[in-house]
mmCIF file of C-alpha atoms and ligand atoms in Angstrom:
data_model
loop_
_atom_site.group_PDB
_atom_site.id
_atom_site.type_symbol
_atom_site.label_atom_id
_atom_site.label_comp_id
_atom_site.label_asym_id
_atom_site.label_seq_id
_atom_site.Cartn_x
_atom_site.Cartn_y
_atom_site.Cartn_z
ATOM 1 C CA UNK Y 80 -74.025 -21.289 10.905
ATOM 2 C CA UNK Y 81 -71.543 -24.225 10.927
ATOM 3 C CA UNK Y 82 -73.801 -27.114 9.861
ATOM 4 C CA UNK Y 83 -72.402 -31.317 9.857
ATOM 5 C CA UNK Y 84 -72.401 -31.275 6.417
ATOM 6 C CA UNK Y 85 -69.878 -28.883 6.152
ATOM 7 C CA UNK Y 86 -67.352 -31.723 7.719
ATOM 8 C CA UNK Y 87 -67.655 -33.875 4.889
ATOM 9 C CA UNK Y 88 -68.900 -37.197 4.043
ATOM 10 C CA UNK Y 89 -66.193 -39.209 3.725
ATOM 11 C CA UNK Y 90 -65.815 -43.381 2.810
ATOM 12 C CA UNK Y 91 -64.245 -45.398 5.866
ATOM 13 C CA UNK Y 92 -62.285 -48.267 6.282
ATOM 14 C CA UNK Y 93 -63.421 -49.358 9.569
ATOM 15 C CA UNK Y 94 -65.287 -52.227 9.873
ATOM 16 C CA UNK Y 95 -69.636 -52.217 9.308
ATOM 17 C CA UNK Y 96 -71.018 -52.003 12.850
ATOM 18 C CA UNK Y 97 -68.059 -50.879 14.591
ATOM 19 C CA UNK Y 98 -68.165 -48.398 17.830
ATOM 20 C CA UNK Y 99 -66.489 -45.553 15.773
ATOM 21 C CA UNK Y 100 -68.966 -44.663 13.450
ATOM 22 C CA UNK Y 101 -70.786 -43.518 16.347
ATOM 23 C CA UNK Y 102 -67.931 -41.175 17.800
ATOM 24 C CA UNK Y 103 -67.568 -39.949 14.581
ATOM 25 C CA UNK Y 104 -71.375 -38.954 14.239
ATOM 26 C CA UNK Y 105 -71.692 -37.429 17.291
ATOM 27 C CA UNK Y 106 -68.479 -35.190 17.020
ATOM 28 C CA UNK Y 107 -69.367 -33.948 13.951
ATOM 29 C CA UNK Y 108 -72.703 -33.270 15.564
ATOM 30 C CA UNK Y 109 -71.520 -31.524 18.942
ATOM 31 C CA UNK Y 110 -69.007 -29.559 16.687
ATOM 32 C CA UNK Y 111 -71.639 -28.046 14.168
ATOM 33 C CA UNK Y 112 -73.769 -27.668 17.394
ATOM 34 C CA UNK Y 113 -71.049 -25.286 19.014
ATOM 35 C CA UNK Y 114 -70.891 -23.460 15.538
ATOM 36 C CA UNK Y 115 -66.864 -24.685 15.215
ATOM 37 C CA UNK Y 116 -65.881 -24.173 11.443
ATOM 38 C CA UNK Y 117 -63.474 -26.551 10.306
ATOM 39 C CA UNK Y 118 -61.096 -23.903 9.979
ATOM 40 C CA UNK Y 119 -61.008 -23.247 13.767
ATOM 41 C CA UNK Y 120 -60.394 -27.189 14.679
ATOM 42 C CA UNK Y 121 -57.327 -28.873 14.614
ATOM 43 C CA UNK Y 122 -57.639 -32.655 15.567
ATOM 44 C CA UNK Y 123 -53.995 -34.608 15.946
ATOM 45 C CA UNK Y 124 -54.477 -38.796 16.048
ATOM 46 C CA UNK Y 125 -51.726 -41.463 16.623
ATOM 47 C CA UNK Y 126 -51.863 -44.565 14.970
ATOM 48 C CA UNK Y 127 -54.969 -47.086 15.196
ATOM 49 C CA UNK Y 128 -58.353 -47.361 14.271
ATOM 50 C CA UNK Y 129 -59.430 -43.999 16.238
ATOM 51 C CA UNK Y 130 -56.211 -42.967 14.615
ATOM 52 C CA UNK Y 131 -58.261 -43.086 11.646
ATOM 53 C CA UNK Y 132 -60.852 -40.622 12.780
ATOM 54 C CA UNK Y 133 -59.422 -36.930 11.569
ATOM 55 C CA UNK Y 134 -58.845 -38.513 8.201
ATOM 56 C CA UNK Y 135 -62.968 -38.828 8.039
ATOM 57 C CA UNK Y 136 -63.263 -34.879 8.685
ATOM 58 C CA UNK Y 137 -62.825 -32.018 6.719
ATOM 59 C CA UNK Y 138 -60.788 -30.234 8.532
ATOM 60 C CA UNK Y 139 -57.169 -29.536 10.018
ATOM 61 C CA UNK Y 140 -55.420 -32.767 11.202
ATOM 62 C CA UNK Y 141 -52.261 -34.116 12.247
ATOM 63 C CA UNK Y 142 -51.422 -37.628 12.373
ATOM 64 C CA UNK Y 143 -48.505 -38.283 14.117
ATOM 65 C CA UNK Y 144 -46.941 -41.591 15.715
ATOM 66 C CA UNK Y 145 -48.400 -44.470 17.934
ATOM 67 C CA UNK Y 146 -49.053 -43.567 20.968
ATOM 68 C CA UNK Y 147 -47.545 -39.895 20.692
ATOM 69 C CA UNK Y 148 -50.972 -37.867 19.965
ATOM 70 C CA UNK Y 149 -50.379 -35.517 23.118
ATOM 71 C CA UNK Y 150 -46.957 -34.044 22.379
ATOM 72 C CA UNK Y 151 -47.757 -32.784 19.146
ATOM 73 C CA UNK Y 152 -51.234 -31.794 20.191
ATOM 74 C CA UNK Y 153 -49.715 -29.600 23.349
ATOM 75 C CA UNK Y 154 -47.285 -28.019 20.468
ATOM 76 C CA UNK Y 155 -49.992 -26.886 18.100
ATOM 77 C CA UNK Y 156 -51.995 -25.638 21.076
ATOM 78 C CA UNK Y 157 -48.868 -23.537 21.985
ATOM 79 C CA UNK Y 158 -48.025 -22.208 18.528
ATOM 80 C CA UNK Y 159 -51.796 -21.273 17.643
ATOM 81 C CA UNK Y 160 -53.746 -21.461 21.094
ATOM 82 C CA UNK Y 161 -56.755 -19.609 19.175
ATOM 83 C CA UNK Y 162 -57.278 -23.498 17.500
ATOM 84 C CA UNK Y 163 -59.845 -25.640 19.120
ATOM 85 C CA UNK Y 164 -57.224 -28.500 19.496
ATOM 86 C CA UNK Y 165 -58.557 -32.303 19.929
ATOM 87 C CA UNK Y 166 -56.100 -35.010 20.503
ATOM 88 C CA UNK Y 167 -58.097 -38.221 19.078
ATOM 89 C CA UNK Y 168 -56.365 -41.689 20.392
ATOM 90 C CA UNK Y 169 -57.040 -45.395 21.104
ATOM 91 C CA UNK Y 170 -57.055 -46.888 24.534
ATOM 92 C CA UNK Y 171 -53.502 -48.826 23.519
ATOM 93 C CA UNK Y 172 -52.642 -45.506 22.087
ATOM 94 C CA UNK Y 173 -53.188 -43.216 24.980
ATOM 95 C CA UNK Y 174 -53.267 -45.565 27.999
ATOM 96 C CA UNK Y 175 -50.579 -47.893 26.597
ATOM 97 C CA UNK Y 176 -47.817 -46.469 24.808
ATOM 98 C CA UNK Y 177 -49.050 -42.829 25.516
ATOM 99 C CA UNK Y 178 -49.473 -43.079 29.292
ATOM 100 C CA UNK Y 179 -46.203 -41.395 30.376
ATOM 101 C CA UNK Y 180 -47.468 -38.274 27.764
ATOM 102 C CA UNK Y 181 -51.276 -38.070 29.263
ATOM 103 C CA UNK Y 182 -49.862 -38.325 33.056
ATOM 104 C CA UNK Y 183 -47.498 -35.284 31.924
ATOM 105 C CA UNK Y 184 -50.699 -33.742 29.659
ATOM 106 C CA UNK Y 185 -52.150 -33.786 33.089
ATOM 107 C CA UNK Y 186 -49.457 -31.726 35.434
ATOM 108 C CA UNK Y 187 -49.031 -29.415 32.348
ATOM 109 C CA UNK Y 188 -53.075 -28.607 31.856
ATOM 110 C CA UNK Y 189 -52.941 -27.835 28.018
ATOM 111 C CA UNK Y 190 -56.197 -26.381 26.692
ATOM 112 C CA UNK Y 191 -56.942 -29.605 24.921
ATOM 113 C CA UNK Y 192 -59.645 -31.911 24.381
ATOM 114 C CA UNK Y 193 -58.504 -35.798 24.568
ATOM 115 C CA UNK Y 194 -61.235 -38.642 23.094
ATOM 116 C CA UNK Y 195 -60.234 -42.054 24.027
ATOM 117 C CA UNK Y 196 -61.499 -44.722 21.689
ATOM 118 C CA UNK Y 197 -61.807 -47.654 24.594
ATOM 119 C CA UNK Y 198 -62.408 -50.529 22.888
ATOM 120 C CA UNK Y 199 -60.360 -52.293 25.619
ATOM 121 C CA UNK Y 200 -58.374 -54.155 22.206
ATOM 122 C CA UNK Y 201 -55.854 -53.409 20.132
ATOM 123 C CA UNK Y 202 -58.064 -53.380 17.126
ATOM 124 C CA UNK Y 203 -55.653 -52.364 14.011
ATOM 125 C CA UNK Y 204 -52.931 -54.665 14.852
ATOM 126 C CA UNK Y 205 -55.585 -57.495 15.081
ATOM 127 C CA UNK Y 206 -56.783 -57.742 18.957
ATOM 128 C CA UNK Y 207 -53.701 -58.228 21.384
ATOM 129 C CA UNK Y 208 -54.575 -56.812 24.513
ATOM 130 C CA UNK Y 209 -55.098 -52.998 25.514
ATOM 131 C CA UNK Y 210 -54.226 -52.077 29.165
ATOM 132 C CA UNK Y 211 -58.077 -51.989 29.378
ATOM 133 C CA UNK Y 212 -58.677 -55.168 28.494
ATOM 134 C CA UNK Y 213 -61.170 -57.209 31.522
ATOM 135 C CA UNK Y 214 -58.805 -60.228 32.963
ATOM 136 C CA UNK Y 215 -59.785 -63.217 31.795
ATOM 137 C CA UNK Y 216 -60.714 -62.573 28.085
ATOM 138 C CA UNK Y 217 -58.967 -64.558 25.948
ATOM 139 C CA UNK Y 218 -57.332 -63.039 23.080
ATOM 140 C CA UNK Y 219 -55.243 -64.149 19.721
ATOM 141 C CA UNK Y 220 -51.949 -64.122 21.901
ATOM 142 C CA UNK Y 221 -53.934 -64.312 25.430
ATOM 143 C CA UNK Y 222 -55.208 -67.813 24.950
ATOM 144 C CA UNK Y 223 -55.157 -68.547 28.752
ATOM 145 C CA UNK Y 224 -56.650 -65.362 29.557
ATOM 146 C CA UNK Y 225 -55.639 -61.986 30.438
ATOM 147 C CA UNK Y 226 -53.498 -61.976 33.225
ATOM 148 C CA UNK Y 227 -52.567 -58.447 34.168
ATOM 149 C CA UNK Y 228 -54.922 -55.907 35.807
ATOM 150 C CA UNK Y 229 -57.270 -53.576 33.912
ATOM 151 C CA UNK Y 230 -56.177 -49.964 33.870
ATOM 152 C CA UNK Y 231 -59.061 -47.578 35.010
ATOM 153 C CA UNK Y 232 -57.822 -44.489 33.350
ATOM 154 C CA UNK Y 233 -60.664 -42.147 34.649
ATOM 155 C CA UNK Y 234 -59.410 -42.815 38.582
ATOM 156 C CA UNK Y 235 -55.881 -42.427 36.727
ATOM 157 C CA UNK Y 236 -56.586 -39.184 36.081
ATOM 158 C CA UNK Y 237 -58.623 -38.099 38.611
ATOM 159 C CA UNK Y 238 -55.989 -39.049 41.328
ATOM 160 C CA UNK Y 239 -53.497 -36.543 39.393
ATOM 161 C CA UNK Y 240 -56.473 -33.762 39.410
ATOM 162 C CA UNK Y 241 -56.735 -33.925 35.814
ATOM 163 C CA UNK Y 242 -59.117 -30.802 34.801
ATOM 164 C CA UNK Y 243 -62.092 -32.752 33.035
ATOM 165 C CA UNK Y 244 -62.690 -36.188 33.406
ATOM 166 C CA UNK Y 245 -65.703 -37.640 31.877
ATOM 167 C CA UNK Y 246 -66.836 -40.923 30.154
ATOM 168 C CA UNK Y 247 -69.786 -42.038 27.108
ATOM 169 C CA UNK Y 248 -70.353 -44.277 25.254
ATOM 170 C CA UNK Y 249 -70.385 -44.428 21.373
ATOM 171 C CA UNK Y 250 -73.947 -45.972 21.488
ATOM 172 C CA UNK Y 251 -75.401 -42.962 22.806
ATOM 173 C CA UNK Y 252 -75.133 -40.405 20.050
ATOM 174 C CA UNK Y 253 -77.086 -37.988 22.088
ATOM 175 C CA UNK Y 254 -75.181 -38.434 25.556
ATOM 176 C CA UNK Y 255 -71.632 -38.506 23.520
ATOM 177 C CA UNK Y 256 -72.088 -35.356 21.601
ATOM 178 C CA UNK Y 257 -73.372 -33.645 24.594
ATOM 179 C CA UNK Y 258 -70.068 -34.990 26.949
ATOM 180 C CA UNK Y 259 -68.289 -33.380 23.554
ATOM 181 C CA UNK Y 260 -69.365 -29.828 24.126
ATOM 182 C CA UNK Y 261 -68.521 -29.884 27.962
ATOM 183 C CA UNK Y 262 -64.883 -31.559 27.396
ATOM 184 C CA UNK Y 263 -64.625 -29.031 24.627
ATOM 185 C CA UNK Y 264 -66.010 -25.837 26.072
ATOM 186 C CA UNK Y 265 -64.060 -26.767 29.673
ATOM 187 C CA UNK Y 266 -60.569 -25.114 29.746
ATOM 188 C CA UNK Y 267 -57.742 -26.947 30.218
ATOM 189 C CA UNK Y 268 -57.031 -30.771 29.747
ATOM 190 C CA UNK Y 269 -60.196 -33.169 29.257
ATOM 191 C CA UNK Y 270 -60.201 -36.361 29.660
ATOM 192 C CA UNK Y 271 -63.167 -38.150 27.358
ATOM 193 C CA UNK Y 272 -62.907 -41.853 27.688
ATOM 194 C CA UNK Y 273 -65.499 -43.210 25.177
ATOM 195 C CA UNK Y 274 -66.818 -47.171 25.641
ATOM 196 C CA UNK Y 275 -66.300 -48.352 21.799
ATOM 197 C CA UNK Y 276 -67.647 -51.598 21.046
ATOM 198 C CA UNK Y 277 -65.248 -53.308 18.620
ATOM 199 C CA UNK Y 278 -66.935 -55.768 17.038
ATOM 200 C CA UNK Y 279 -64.530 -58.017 15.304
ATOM 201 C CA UNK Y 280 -61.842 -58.583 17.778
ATOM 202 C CA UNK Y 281 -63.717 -57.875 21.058
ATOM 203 C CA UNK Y 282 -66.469 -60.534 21.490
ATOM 204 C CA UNK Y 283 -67.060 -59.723 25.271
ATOM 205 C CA UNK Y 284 -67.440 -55.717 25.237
ATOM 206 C CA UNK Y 285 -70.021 -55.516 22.856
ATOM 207 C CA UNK Y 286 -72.742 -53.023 22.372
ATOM 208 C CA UNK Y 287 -75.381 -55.370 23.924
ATOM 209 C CA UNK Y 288 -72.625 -55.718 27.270
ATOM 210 C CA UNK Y 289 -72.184 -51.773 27.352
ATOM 211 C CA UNK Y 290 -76.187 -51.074 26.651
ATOM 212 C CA UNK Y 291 -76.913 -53.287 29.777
ATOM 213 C CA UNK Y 292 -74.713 -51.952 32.441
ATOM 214 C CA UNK Y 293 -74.092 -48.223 31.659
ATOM 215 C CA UNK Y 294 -76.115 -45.317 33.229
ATOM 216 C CA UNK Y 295 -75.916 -41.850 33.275
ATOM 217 C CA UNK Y 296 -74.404 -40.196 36.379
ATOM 218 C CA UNK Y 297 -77.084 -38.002 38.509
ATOM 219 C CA UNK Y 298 -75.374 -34.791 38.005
ATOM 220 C CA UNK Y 299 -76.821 -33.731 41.720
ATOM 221 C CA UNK Y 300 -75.068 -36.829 43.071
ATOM 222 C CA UNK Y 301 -72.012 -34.972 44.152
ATOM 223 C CA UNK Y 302 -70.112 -31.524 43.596
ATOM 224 C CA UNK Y 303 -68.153 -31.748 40.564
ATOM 225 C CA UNK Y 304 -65.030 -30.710 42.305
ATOM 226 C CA UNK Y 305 -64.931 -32.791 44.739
ATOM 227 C CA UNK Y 306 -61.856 -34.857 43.960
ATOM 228 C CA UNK Y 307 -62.426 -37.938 46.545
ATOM 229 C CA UNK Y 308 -66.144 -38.129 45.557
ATOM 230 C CA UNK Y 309 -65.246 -38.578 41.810
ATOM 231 C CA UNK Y 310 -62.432 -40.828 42.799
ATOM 232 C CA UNK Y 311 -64.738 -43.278 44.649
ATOM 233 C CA UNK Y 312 -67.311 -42.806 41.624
ATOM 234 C CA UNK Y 313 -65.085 -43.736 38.927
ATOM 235 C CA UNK Y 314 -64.245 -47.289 40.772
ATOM 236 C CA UNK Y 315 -67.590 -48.210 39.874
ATOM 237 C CA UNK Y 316 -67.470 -50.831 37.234
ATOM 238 C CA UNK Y 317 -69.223 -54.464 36.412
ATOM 239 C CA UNK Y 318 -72.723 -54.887 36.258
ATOM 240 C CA UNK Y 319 -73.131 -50.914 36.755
ATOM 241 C CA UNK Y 320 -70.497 -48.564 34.388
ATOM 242 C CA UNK Y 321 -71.460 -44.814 35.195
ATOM 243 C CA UNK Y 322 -70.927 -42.451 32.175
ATOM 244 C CA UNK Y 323 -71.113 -38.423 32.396
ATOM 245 C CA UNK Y 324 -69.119 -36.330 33.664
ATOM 246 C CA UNK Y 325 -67.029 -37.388 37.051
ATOM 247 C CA UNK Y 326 -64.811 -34.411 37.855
ATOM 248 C CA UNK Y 327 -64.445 -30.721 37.018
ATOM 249 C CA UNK Y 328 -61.940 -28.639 38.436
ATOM 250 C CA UNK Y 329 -60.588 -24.552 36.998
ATOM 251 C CA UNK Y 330 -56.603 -25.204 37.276
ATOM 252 C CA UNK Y 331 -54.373 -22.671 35.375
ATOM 253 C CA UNK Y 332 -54.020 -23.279 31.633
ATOM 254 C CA UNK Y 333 -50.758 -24.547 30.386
ATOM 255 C CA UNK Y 334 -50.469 -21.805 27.740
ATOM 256 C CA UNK Y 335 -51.727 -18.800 29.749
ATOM 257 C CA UNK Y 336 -48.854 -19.186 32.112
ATOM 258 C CA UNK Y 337 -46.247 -18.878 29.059
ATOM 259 C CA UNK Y 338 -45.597 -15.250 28.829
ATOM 260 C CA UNK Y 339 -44.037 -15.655 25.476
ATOM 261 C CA UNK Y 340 -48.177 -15.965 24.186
ATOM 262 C CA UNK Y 341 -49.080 -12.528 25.832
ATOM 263 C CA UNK Y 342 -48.270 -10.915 22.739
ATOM 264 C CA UNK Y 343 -50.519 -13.537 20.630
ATOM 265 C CA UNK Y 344 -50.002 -16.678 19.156
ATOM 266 C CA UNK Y 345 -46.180 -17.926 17.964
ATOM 267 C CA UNK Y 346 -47.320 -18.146 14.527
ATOM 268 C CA UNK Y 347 -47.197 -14.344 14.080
ATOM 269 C CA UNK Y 348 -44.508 -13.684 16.120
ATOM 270 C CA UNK Y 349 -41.306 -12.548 13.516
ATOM 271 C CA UNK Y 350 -38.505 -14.959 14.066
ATOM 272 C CA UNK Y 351 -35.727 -12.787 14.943
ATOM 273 C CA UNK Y 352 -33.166 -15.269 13.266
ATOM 274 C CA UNK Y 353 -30.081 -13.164 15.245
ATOM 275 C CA UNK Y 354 -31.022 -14.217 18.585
ATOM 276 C CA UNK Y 355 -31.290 -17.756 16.588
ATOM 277 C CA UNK Y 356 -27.689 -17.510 15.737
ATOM 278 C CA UNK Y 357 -27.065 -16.417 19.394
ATOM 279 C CA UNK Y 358 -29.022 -19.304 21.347
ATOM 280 C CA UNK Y 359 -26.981 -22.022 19.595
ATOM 281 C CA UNK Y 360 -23.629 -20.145 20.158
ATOM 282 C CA UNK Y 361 -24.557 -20.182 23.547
ATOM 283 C CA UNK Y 362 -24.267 -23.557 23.432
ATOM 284 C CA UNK Y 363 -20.978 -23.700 21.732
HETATM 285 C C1 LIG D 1021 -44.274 -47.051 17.862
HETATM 286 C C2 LIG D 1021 -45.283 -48.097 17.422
HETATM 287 N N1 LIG D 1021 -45.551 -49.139 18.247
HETATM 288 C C3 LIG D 1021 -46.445 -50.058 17.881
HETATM 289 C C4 LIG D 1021 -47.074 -49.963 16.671
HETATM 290 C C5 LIG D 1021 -48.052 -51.026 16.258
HETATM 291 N N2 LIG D 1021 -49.418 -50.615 16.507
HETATM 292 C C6 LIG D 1021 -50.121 -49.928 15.583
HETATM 293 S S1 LIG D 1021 -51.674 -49.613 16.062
HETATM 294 C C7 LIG D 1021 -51.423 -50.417 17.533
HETATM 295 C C8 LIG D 1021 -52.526 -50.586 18.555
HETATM 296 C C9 LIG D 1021 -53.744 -49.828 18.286
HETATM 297 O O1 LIG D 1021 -54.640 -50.004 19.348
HETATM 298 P P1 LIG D 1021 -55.411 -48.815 19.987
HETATM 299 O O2 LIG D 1021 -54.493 -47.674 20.251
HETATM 300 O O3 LIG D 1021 -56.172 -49.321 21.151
HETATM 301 O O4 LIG D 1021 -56.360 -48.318 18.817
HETATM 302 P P2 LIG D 1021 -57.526 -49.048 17.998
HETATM 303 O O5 LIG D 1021 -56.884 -49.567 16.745
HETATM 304 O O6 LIG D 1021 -58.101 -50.113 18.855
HETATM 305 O O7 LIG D 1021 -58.488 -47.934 17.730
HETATM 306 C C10 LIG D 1021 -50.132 -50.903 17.624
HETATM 307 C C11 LIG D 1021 -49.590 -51.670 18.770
HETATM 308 C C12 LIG D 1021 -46.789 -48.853 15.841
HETATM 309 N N3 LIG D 1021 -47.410 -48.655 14.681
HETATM 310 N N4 LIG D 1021 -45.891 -47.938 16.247
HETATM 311 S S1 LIG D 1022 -61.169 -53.927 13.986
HETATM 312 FE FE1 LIG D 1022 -62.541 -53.245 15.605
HETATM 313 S S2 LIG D 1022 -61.928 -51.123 16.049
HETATM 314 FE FE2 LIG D 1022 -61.075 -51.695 14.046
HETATM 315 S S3 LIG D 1022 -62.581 -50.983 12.553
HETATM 316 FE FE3 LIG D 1022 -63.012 -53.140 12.992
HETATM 317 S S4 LIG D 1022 -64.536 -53.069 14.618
HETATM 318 FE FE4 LIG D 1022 -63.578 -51.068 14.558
#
């Protein structure tokens, strides 16, 4: 039996009180719950706080560039798609720079499992503005005000029938870890988008903000495929923010389409180093 402990205890350097401690507790949680040794897990970050994450867990990680957590991510799952692959990302870092690579995630339908620290900031480069961010807040560099629109990456991905789309929040240990297990044990791209509190550079998002408008989604409200349902759902945001899951949906799998992975994972195919020699003289 795969037990927490058996992810380590590691020390941080995020700040005391901030949102990620919580997504940290409750992965570790909903991965010893699905009995996931560390060995089976491979969790690839980009730069950023959340970045930070797979450096706080014993286990495989990758950490690549900002805002580039999904290429690599859709590699590994390709060359090993036995690995329980989690792509780990901020909302600058997925939304922002990364947004071209999650729309394309999306058409492609990778087996992967994406958490989104929201925090609607840019928290490790000191709190510019995340595509997130709610008009209106000032920030270090926004001192009138935010003046472009807010992102809202779950109807994002829902309008591109993105396979799992659900959202928690990282002051509900219980509800996270248990949105971790579905995103998880759901196959094919899922979307997590996790409200973060940042406490240092987001004064207006805070835990006391989030803990007074969220509420969990009736899971009888509507069928879970039912794109335009979801769609409307996931407008909802101000004084109510729903959190659950939104939108469910069994398209093919990315890697199940390659043939090249019939015969098993890359990793233990032989590299035939002839036809090697013979693709690049093609190209001669
Ligand atoms: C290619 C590149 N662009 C920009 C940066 C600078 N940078 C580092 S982290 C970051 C933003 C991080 O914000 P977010 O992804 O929301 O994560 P958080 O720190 O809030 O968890 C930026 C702009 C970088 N390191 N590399
Ligand atoms: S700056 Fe914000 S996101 Fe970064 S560790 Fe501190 S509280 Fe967390």
């Amino acid at each position: 039996m795969v037990s927490v402990e058996d992810y380590g205890n590691f020390d941080t350097a995020w700040c005391p009180g901030c949102g990620d401690f919580g997504i940290l507790k409750a992965l570790k949680r909903a991965l010893a719950d699905m009995d996931k040794s560390p060995d089976e897990m491979l969790l690839v970050s980009g730069i950023g706080q959340s970045g930070k994450l797979p450096h706080y867990l014993k286990c495989n990680f990758f950490n690549g560039l900002h805002g580039r957590t999904l290429p690599p991510a859709t590699a590994a799952k390709i060359s090993n798609h036995e690995l329980t692959v989690m792509a780990v990302a901020g909302d600058g870092d997925c939304y922002g720079e990364g947004g071209n690579h999650l729309i394309h995630a999306i058409r492609r339908n990778p087996d992967i499992t994406v958490l989104v620290h929201d925090n609607q900031i840019y928290g490790l480069t000191k709190g510019q503005a995340s595509p997130t961010t709610q008009p209106g807040m000032k920030t270090k560099i926004n001192k009138e005000g935010v003046f472009n629109r807010q992102l809202n990456p779950l109807a994002l991905a829902i309008s591109q029938d993105c396979s799992f789309v659900a959202r928690s929040f990282a002051g509900d240990i219980e509800h996270l870890s248990e949105m971790i297990k579905k995103a998880v044990e759901h196959r094919g791209l899922s979307l997590l988008d996790i409200l973060q509190p940042c406490v240092t550079f987001n004064h207006l998002n805070t835990f006391k903000w989030y803990s007074e408008r969220v509420y969990k989604l009736d899971e009888n409200e509507y069928p879970l495929n039912d794109r335009v349902k979801a769609f409307e759902k996931s407008l909802e945001w101000g004084e109510r923010i729903p959190i659950g899951v939104f939108y469910v949906n069994d398209r093919p799998v990315f890697e199940e389409s390659l043939d090249v992975l019939s015969s098993g994972p890359l990793i233990r195919n032989k590299v035939k180093t002839d036809s090697v020699n013979e693709l690049i003289d093609g190209f001669m």
